[in-house]
Coordinates of C-alpha atoms and ligand atoms in Angstrom, one line a residue:
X1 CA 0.0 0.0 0.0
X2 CA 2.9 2.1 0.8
X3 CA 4.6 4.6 -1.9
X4 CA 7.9 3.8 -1.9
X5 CA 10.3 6.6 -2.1
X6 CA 14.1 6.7 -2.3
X7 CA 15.3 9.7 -0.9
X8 CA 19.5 10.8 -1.9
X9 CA 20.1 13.1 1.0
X10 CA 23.3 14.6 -0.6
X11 CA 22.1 18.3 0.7
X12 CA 22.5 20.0 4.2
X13 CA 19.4 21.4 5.2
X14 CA 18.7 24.3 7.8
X15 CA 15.3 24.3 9.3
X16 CA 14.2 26.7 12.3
X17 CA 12.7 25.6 15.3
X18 CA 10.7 28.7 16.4
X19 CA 9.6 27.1 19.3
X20 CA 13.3 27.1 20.7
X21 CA 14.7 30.0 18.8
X22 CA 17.4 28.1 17.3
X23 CA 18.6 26.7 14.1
X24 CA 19.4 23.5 13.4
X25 CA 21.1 20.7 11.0
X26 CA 19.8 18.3 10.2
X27 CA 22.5 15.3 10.4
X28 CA 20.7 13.0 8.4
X29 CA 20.7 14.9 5.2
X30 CA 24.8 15.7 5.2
X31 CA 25.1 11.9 3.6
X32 CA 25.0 11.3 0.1
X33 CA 23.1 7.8 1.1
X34 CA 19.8 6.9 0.0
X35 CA 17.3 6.1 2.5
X36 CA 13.9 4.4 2.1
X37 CA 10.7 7.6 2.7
X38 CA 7.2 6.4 2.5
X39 CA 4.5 8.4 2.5
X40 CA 0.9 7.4 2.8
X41 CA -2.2 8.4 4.6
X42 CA -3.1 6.6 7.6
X43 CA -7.0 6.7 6.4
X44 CA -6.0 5.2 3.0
X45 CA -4.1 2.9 4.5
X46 CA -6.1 1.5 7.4
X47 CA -9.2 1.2 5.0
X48 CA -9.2 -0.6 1.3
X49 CA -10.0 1.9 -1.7
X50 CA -13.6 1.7 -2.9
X51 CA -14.8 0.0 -6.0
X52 CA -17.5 1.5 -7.2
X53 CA -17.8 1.3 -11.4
X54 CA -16.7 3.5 -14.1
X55 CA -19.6 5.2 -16.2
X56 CA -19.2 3.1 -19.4
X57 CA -22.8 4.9 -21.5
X58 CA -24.5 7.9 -21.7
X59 CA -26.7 8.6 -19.0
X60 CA -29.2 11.2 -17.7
X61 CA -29.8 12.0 -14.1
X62 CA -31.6 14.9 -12.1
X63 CA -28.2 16.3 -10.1
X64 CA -25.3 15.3 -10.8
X65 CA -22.2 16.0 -8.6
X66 CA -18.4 16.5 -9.5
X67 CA -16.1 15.2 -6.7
X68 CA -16.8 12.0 -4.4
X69 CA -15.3 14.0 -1.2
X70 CA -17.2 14.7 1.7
X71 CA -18.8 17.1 0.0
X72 CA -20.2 15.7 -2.5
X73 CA -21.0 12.4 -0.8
X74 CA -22.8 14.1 1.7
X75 CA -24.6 16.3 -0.7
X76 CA -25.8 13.3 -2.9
X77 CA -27.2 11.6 0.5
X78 CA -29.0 14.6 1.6
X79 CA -30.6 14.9 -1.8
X80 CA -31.2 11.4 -2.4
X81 CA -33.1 11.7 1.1
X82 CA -35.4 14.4 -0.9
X83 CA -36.2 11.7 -3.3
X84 CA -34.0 13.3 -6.3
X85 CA -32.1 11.4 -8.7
X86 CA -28.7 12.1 -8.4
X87 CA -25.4 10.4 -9.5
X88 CA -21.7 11.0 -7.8
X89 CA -18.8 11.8 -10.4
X90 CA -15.2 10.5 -8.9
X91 CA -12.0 10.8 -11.1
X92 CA -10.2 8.8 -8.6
X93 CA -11.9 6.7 -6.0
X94 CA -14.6 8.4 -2.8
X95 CA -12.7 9.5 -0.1
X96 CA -9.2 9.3 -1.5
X97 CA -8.1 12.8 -2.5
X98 CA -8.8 15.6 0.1
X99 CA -10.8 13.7 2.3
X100 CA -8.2 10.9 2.5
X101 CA -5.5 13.0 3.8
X102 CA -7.6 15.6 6.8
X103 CA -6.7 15.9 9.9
X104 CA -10.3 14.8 10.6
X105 CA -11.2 17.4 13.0
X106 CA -14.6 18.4 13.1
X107 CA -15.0 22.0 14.8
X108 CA -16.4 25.3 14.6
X109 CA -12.6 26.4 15.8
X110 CA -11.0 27.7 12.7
X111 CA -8.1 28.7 13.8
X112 CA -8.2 32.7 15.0
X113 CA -11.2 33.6 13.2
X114 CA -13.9 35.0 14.5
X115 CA -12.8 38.3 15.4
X116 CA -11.4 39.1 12.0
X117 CA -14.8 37.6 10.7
X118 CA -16.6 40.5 12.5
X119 CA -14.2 43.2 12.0
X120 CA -14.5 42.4 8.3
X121 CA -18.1 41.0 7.4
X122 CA -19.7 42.6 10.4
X123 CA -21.9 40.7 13.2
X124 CA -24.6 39.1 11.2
X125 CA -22.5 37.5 8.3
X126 CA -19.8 36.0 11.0
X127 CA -22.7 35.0 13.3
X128 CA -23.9 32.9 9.9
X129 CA -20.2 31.5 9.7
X130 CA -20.4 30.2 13.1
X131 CA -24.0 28.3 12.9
X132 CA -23.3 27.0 10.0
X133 CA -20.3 25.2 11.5
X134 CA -21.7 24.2 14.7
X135 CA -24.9 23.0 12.4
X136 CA -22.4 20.9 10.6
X137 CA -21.0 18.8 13.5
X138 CA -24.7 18.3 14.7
X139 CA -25.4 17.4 10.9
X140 CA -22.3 15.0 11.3
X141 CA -23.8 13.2 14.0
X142 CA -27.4 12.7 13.3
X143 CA -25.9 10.8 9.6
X144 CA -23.8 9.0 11.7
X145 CA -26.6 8.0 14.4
X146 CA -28.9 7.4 11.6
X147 CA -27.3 4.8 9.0
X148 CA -25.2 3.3 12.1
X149 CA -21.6 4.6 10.5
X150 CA -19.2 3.2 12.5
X151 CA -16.1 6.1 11.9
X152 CA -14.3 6.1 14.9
X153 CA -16.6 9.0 16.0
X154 CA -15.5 10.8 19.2
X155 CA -16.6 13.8 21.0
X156 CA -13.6 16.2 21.9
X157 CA -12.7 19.6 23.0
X158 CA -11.0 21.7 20.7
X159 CA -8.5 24.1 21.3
X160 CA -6.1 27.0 19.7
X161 CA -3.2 27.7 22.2
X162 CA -0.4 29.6 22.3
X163 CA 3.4 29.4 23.7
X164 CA 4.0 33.3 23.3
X165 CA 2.7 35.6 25.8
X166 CA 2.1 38.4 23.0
X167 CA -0.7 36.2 21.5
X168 CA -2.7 35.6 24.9
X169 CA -4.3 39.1 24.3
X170 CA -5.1 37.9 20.6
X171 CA -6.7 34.7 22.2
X172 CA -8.8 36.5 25.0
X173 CA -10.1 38.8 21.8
X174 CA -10.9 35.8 20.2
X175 CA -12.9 34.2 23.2
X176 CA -14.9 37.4 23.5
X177 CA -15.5 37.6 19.6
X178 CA -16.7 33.6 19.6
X179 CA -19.0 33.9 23.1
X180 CA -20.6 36.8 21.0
X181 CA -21.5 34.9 18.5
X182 CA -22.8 32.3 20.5
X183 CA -19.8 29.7 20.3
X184 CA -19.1 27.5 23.2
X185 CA -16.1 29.2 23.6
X186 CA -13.5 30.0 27.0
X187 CA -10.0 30.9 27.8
X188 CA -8.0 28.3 29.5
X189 CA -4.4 27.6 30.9
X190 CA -4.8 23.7 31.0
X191 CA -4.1 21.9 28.4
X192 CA -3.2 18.0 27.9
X193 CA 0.1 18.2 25.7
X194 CA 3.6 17.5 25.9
X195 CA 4.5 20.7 26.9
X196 CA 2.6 23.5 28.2
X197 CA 1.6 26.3 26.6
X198 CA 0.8 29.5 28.0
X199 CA -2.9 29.6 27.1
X200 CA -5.2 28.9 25.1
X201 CA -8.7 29.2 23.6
X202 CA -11.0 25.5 24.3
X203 CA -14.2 25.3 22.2
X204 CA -16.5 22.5 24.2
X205 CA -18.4 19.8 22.4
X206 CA -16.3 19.2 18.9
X207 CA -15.0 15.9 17.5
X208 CA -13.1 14.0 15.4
X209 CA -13.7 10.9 13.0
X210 CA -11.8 8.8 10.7
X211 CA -13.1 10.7 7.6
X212 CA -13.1 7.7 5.1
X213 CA -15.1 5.8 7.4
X214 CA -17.4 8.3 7.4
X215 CA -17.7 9.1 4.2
X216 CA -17.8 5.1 2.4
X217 CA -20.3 5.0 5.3
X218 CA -22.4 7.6 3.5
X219 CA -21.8 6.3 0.2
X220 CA -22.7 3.2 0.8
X221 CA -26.3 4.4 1.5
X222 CA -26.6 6.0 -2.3
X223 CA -27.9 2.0 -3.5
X224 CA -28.6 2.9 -6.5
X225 CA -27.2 1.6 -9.6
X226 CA -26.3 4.6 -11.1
X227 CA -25.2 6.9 -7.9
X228 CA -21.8 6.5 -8.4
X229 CA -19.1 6.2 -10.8
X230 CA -15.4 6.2 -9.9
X231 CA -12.4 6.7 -12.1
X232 CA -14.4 8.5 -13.9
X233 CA -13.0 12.3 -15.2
X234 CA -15.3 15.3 -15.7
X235 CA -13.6 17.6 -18.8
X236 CA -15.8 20.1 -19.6
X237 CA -19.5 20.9 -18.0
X238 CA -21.8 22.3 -21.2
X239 CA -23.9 25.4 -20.2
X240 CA -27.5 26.2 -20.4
X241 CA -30.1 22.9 -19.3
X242 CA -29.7 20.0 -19.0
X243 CA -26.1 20.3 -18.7
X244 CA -23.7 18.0 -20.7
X245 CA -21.0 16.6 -18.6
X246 CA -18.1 15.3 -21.1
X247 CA -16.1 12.4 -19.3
X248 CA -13.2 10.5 -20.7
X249 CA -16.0 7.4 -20.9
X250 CA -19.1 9.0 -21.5
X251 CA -21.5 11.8 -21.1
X252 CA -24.0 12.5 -18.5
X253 CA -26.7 15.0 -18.6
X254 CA -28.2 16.6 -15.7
X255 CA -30.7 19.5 -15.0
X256 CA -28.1 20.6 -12.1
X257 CA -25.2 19.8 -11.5
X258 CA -22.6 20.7 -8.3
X259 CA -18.9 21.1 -8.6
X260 CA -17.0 19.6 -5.4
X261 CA -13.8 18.7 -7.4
X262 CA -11.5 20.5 -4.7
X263 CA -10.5 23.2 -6.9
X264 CA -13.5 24.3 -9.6
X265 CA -12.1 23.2 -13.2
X266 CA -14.5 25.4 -15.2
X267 CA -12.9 28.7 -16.4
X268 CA -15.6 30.3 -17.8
X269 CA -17.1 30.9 -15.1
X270 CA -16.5 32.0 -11.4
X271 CA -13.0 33.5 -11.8
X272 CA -12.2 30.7 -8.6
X273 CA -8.7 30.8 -9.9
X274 CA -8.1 34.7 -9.1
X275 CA -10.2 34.4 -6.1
X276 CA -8.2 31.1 -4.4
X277 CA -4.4 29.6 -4.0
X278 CA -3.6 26.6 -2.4
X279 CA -1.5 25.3 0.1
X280 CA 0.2 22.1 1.1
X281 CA 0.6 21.0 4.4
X282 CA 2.2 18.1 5.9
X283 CA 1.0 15.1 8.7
X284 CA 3.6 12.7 10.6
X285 CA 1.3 9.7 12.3
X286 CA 3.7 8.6 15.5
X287 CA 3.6 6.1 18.5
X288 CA 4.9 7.3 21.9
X289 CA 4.4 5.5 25.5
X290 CA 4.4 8.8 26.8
X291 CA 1.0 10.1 28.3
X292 CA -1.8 10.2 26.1
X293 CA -3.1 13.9 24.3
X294 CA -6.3 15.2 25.2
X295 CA -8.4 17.2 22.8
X296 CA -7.7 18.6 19.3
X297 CA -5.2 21.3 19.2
X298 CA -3.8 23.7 16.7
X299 CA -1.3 27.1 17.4
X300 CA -1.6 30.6 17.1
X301 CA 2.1 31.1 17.0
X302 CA 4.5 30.7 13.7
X303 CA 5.3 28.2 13.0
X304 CA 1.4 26.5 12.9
X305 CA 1.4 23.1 14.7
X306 CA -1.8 20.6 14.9
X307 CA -2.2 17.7 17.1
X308 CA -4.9 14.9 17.7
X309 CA -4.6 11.3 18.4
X310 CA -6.4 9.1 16.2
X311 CA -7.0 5.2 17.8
X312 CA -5.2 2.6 15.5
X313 CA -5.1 -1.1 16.0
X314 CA -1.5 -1.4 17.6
X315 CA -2.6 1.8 19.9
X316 CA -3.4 5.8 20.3
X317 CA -1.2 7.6 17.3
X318 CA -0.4 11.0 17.9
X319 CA -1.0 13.0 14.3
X320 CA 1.3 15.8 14.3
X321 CA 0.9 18.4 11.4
X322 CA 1.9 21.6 10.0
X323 CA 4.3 23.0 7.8
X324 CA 2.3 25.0 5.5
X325 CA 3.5 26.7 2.3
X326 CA 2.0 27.7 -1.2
X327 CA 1.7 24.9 -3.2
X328 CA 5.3 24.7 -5.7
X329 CA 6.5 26.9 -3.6
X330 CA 9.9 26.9 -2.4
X331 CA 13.1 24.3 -3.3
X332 CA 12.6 21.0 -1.8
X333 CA 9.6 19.7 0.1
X334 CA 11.4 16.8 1.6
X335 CA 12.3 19.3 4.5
X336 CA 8.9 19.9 5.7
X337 CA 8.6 16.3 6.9
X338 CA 12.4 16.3 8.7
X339 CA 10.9 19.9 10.6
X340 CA 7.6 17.5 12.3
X341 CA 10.2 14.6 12.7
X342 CA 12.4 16.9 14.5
X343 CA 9.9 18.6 16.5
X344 CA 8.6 15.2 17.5
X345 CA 11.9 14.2 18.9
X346 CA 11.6 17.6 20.9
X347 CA 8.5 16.4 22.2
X348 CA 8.9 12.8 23.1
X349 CA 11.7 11.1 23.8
X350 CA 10.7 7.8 22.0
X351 CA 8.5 8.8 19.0
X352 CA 8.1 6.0 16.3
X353 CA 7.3 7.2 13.1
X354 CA 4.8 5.2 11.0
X355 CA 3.0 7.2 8.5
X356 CA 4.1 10.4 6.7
X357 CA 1.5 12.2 4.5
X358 CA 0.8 16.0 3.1
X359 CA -2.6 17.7 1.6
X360 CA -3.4 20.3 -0.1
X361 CA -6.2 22.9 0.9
X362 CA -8.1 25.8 -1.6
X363 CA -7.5 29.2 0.5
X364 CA -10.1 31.9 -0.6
X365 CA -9.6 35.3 -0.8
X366 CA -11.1 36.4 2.6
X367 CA -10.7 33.4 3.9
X368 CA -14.8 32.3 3.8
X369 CA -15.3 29.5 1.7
X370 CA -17.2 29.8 -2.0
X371 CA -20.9 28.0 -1.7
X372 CA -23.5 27.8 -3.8
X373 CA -24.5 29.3 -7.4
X374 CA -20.6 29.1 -9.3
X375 CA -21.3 32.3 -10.4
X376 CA -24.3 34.9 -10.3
X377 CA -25.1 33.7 -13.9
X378 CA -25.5 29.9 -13.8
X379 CA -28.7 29.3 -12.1
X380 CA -28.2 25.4 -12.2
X381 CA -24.9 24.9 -11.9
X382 CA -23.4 25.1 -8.0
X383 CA -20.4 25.0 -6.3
X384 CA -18.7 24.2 -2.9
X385 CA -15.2 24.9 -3.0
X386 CA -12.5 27.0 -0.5
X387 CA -12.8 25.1 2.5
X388 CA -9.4 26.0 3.8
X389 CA -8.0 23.9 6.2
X390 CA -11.4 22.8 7.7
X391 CA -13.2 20.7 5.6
X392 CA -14.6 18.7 7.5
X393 CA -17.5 21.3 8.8
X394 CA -17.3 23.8 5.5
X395 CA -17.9 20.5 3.1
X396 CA -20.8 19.4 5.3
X397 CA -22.0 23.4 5.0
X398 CA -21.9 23.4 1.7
X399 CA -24.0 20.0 1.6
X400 CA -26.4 21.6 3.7
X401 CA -26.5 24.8 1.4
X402 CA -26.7 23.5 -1.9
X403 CA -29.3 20.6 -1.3
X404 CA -31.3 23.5 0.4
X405 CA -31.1 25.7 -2.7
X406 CA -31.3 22.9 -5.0
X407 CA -34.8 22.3 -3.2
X408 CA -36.1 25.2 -3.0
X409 CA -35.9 25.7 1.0
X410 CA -34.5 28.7 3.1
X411 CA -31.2 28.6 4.4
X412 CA -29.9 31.1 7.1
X413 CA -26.2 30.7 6.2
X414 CA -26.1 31.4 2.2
X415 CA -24.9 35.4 2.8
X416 CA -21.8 35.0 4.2
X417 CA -20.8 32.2 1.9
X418 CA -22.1 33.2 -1.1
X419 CA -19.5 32.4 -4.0
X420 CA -20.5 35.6 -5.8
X421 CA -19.6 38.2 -3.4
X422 CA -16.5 39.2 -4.7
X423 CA -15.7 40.4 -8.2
X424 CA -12.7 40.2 -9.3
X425 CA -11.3 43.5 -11.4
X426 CA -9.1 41.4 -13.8
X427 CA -10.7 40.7 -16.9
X428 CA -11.6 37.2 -17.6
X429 CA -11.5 37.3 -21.1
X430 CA -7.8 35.8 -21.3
X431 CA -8.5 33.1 -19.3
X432 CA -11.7 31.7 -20.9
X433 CA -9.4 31.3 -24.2
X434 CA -7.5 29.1 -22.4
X435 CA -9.4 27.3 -20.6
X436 CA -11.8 26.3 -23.3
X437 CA -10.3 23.1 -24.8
X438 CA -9.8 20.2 -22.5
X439 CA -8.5 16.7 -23.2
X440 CA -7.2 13.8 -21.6
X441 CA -5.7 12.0 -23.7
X442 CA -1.6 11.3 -23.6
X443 CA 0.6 13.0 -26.5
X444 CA 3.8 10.9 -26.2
X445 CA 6.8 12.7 -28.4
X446 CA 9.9 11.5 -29.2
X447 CA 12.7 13.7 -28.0
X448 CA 16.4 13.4 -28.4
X449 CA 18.6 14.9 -25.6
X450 CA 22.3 15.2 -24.8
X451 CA 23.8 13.4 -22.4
X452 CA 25.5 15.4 -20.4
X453 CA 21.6 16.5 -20.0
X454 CA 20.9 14.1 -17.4
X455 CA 23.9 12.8 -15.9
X456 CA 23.6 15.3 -13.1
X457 CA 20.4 14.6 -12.5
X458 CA 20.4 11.9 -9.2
X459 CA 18.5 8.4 -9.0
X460 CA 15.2 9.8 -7.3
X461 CA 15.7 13.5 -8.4
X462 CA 13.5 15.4 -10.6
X463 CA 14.9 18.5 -12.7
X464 CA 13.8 20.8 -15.3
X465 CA 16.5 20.9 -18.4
X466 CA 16.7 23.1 -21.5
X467 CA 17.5 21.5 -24.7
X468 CA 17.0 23.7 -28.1
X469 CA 14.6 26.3 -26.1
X470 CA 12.8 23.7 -25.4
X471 CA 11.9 23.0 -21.6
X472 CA 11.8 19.3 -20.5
X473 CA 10.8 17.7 -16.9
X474 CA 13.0 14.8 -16.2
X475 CA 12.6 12.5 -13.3
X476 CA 14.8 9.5 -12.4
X477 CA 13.8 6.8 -10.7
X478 CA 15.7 4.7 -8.4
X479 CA 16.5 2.7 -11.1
X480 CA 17.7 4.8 -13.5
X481 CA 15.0 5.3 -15.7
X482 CA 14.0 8.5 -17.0
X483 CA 10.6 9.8 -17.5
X484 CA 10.1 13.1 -19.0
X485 CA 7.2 15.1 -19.3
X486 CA 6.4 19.3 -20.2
X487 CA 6.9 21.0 -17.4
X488 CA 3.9 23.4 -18.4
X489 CA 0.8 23.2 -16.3
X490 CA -2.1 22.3 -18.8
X491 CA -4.7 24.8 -16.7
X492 CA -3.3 27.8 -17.9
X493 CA 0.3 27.7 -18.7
X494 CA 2.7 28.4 -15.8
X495 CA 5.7 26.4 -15.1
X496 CA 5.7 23.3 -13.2
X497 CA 7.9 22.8 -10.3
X498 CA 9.5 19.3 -8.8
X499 CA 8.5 18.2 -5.0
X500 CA 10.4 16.0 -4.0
X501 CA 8.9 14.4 -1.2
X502 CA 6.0 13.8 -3.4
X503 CA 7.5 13.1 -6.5
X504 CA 5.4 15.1 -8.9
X505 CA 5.2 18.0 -10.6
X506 CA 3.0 20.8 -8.7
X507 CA 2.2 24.2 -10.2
X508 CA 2.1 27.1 -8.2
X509 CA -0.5 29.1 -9.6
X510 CA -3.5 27.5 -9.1
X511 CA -2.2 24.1 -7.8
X512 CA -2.5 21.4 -10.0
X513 CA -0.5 18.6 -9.6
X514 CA 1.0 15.7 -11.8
X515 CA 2.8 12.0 -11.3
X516 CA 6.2 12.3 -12.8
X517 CA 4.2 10.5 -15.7
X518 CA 2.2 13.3 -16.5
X519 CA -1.1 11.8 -14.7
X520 CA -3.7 14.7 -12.9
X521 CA -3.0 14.3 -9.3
X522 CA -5.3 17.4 -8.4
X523 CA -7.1 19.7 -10.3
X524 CA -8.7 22.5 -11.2
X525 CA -6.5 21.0 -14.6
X526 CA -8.2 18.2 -16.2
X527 CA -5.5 17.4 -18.8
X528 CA -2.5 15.3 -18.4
X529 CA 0.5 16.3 -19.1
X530 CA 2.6 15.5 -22.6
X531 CA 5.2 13.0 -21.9
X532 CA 8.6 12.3 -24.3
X533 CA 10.3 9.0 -25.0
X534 CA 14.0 10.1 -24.5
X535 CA 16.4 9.1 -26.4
X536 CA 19.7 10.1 -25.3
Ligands
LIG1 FE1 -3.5 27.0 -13.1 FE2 -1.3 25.6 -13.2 S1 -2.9 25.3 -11.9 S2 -1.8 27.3 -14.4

């Protein structure tokens, strides 16, 4: 189950602890030795990949949903409840992309928030924000009491806390912004970590989950033949009704349709990629015999640090995360997984490392997610998309929203998250040229290439070369074989960059991602990349 990687640590890497004020080497990656580095989520791996079929003909459906996420799984649930006839559309498998790689923390606690939410969306709007997130973990629970999910489902305090003095003051504004607003929010000094902070902000009454359990749980449910198909790529979304979705296997049509893809594919409309970036952040899943964690906890301070302990069959694992940065951003990713090690080995003195994994999270503008109509002029076509760092409450928001809207009913919260409300000043026109043709199918070139090309190029290394003005992405693999691909995003043209903890080719405008053999990893690009047969 495990991605094997082969790291060459032939660099010496300087990473800063904040926490301690000091810089330090790391030892390990002064040796030009290769080392075995696997990454894979614990909720892939301790629960086998769905199998749900590939759309193979035509069909028509009622609603039809993009994305087999939280999001859209709990949207197709709560609209099949309505009697409609809808169908969920997966390029991979349900639950493996975003919602296979959380931290699984399900909370009206976003971080510092709600004070910022008020200064800059005023009372009423952030008031929306925060009943629509504490509706979501009631929403959570009443799905999970109701078709008997078993998800490792546990109630917990959540908490943001601090090790610098200067942020208490920030904390006790934020306490005073959430009680106003009705959270179940207080200030508190006691904490159950391996260190102590010096306060901290506990919201009662949250919880966590193992989000794939969760969400096959809900899938499940959808026993209809058609309700979903897996493997299954949305290119393009026709406009005007019924909508014509063009897959790489068929075409569905739908009278509505919602896009829950992560990051919204279709240019035309929406503008989503002026109005979000994305980040990736990083997870390290660790035993200890050192006392157990209480609670969920993230910090105010720099750099951000997340904890929770998620039960496993050999015992409590401690998931410590963090690490953010913009997607493609910055030289080597490898790094960000030796920073959590490190702080780990701060933390406890015996910390066994068994599962590495990173996500990547849509960041809107003002930081409120987009949900509902994709754009004031598509009356059937719906989105759910910006979640931030907190899906787990914003995709279950945006379930509750759209199936609302989608039948006709009221809903308190669609103001503040309405995906409309800001307009970008950049003209579109440029992008919806670019964005017009899609295809997934493979060009293959032939391509001849120097030598002295890729002999500096390591075993496990990906690099960009020139040859002729022409730009080429080359990755080695451990056993010396080459595979090249253009390092040119195929969403709208920007230069790929190599992580090499990942081992794919992420762009950093909008943040798609590829396999080193040109495969979509995530969207909003729908197009693989073109690969070259090398000769050298
Ligand atoms: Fe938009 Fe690459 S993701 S150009």
């Amino acid at each position: 189950m495990y991605e094997n990687i082969y790291i060459r640590y032939n660099i010496v890497q300087k990473v800063t602890d904040k926490r301690k004020g000091d810089a330090f080497t790391i030892d390990t990656f002064n040796q030009s030795v290769e080392k075995k580095f696997d990454t894979q989520s614990y909720w892939i791996d301790s629960m086998p990949l769905t199998c749900f079929p590939k759309l193979e003909s035509n069909i028509h459906v009622d609603v039809a949903i993009v994305g087999g996420g939280l999001c859209g799984i709990t949207t197709a649930v709560l609209l099949k409840q309505a009697g409609i006839d809808v169908c969920v559309i997966e390029a991979k498998t349900v639950a493996q992309r975003t919602t296979g790689h959380t931290s699984a923390k399900i909370t009206s606690q976003h971080n510092l928030i709600y004070n910022t939410l008020i200064s800059n969306f005023g009372m009423e709007k952030a008031r929306q924000y925060a009943e629509a997130n504490q509706a979501a973990i009631e929403k959570i629970k009443r799905l999970i009491n109701k078709y008997n999910i078993d998800c490792d489902f546990s109630p917990q305090n959540a908490y943001v806390y601090t090790e610098n003095e200067n942020n208490i003051t920030k904390l006790e504004k934020e306490v005073e912004a959430a009680l106003k607003l009705g959270l179940p929010a207080h200030f508190t000094t006691q904490m159950y970590l391996p260190f102590s902070p010096k306060g901290g902000m506990c919201f009662t009454g949250q919880a966590q989950f193992h989000p794939r359990k969760y969400v096959v749980g809900l899938a499940k449910t959808l026993d209809h033949p058609n309700a979903i198909f897996e493997k299954t790529r949305v290119l393009d979304i026709s406009e005007g009704t019924p909508h014509t979705l063009i897959t790489e296997n068929g075409k569905v049509t739908a009278n509505q349709v919602i896009v829950t893809s992560h990051f919204p594919f279709i240019n035309r409309n929406g503008l989503y990629f002026i109005k979000m970036h994305t980040e990736r952040s990083y997870i390290i899943g660790l035993h200890t015999k050192q006392p157990r964690i209480q609670g969920m906890y993230i910090s105010a301070d720099n750099p951000t640090r997340s904890f929770r302990i998620q039960r496993t069959s050999e015992g409590d694992m401690v998931m410590l995360g963090g690490e953010s940065h913009r997607t493609g951003n910055g030289k080597s990713t490898f790094p960000h997984y030796a920073a959590l090690e490190h702080y780990a080995k701060i933390l406890y003195k015996d910390p066994r490392i068994l599962y590495r994994w990173s996500t990547q999270d849509c960041i809107p503008l003002d930081n409120v997610p987009y949900i509902g109509h994709y754009s004031d002029n598509t009356e059937t076509l719906y989105v759910g998309t910006g979640f931030k760092k907190w899906g787990m409450t914003s995709a279950t928001v945006a379930a509750m929203i759209i199936s609302d809207l989608i039948l006709k009913k009221e809903n308190p919260w669609v103001d503040v998250f309405n995906s409309s409300r800001a307009t970008p000043k950049a003209s579109a026109t440029q992008f919806v040229m670019q964005g017009a043709a899609v295809t997934a199918n493979y060009v293959t070139r032939a391509l001849t290439l120097p030598t002295k090309h890729v002999e500096d190029i390591s075993y496990g290394e990906g690099k960009i070369v020139t040859h002729e003005g022409e730009k080429v992405g080359i990755y080695k693999d451990n056993e010396g074989k080459l595979h090249a691909v253009s390092p040119i995003c195929t969403h709208m043209g920007c230069q790929l960059k190599w992580n090499d903890a990942e081992k794919s080719w992420d762009c950093s405008c909008h943040g798609s991602r590829f396999t080193y053999q040109g495969d979509v990893i995530e969207s909003p690009t729908v197009k693989a990349l073109e690969t070259y047969d090398i000769e050298l």
